[in-house]
Each structure stands twice: as structure tokens, then as C-alpha cells.
Short mmCIF file of C-alpha atoms in Angstrom, two decimals:
data_model
loop_
_atom_site.label_atom_id
_atom_site.label_comp_id
_atom_site.label_asym_id
_atom_site.label_seq_id
_atom_site.Cartn_x
_atom_site.Cartn_y
_atom_site.Cartn_z
CA UNK A 1 8.12 16.35 -0.53
CA UNK A 2 7.19 17.57 2.97
CA UNK A 3 8.50 20.56 4.21
CA UNK A 4 11.55 20.43 6.16
CA UNK A 5 11.48 20.76 9.82
CA UNK A 6 15.27 20.50 10.76
CA UNK A 7 16.09 23.63 13.18
CA UNK A 8 19.42 23.94 14.99
CA UNK A 9 18.88 23.43 18.71
CA UNK A 10 20.89 26.38 20.73
CA UNK A 11 23.84 25.31 22.80
CA UNK A 12 26.77 26.45 24.31
CA UNK A 13 28.98 23.79 22.20
CA UNK A 14 28.81 24.14 18.33
CA UNK A 15 29.70 20.31 18.10
CA UNK A 16 26.62 19.25 20.58
CA UNK A 17 24.31 21.58 18.14
CA UNK A 18 25.77 20.05 15.23
CA UNK A 19 25.02 16.71 16.33
CA UNK A 20 21.42 17.41 17.90
CA UNK A 21 20.95 18.40 13.92
CA UNK A 22 22.25 15.55 12.46
CA UNK A 23 19.92 13.23 14.57
CA UNK A 24 16.66 15.79 13.37
CA UNK A 25 17.85 15.35 10.00
CA UNK A 26 18.43 11.10 10.28
CA UNK A 27 14.82 11.26 12.07
CA UNK A 28 13.25 13.19 9.39
CA UNK A 29 15.17 10.81 6.46
CA UNK A 30 13.87 7.86 8.28
CA UNK A 31 10.33 9.31 8.28
CA UNK A 32 10.36 10.28 4.87
CA UNK A 33 11.73 6.37 3.98
CA UNK A 34 8.50 5.08 6.48
CA UNK A 35 6.17 7.51 4.36
CA UNK A 36 7.45 6.08 1.13
CA UNK A 37 7.07 2.57 2.13
CA UNK A 38 3.44 3.53 3.39
CA UNK A 39 2.51 4.85 -0.13
CA UNK A 40 4.11 1.79 -1.83
CA UNK A 41 2.10 -0.51 0.19
CA UNK A 42 -1.01 1.25 0.01
CA UNK A 43 -0.76 1.09 -3.88
CA UNK A 44 0.14 -2.63 -3.52
CA UNK A 45 -3.10 -3.12 -1.16
CA UNK A 46 -5.05 -1.21 -3.71
CA UNK A 47 -3.94 -3.46 -6.89
CA UNK A 48 -4.56 -6.57 -4.60
CA UNK A 49 -8.24 -5.23 -3.72
CA UNK A 50 -8.81 -4.43 -7.38
CA UNK A 51 -7.66 -8.10 -8.32
CA UNK A 52 -9.49 -9.70 -5.77
CA UNK A 53 -12.66 -8.11 -6.96
CA UNK A 54 -12.10 -8.68 -10.77
CA UNK A 55 -11.28 -12.84 -9.77
CA UNK A 56 -14.49 -12.49 -7.54
CA UNK A 57 -16.40 -11.56 -10.28
CA UNK A 58 -14.97 -13.81 -12.96
CA UNK A 59 -15.69 -16.77 -10.59
CA UNK A 60 -19.35 -15.76 -10.16
CA UNK A 61 -19.69 -15.57 -14.25
CA UNK A 62 -17.94 -18.94 -14.39
CA UNK A 63 -20.26 -20.06 -11.66
CA UNK A 64 -23.02 -18.89 -13.67
CA UNK A 65 -22.04 -20.59 -17.00
CA UNK A 66 -21.99 -24.00 -14.99
CA UNK A 67 -25.45 -23.42 -13.70
CA UNK A 68 -26.40 -23.25 -17.24
CA UNK A 69 -24.54 -26.33 -18.58
CA UNK A 70 -25.94 -28.24 -15.31
CA UNK A 71 -29.61 -26.87 -16.54
CA UNK A 72 -28.74 -27.64 -20.39
CA UNK A 73 -27.59 -31.32 -19.30
CA UNK A 74 -30.66 -31.83 -17.15
CA UNK A 75 -32.80 -30.98 -20.25
CA UNK A 76 -31.22 -32.99 -22.47
CA UNK A 77 -31.64 -36.21 -20.42
CA UNK A 78 -35.60 -35.86 -20.15
#
């Protein structure tokens, strides 16, 4: 978990300082949530890229099989 950057803001009014600290804490929490979402999306993107590559290679292999069958059929027709 990232380092906490919450530091009380110096103010003459304690209530204002607490409010400013809460704003900073809320912003820090929002940024942590955004970081988690970003990590999830990066993992999902990598999974989809891997799956895309797997399907691409499978399609290329099947296309090769179709070519072999076409050549066999053509040779049998002679």
C-alpha cells in the first residue's frame, strides 16, 4: 500500500484543519481506488492480449489445415 501523505494543515481554527485533513484523506482514498481499478484493467488488458494471440495462432493453424485438405482433394481429383 502506498505511503500516506496526510498531513494536518496549520490553521487557526481546529474545525477547518480537521475538514482539510478529511478532504485530503478522501482524495487519497479516491486515488487508491483509482489505482486499484487501473491495476485491474491492466491485468484484464493483458489477459485479453494473451487470449487474442492464442486465438490468432489457433486460427493460423486451422487455416494451414484447410490448405492441406485443399491440396489433398485437388491431388485426388487428378
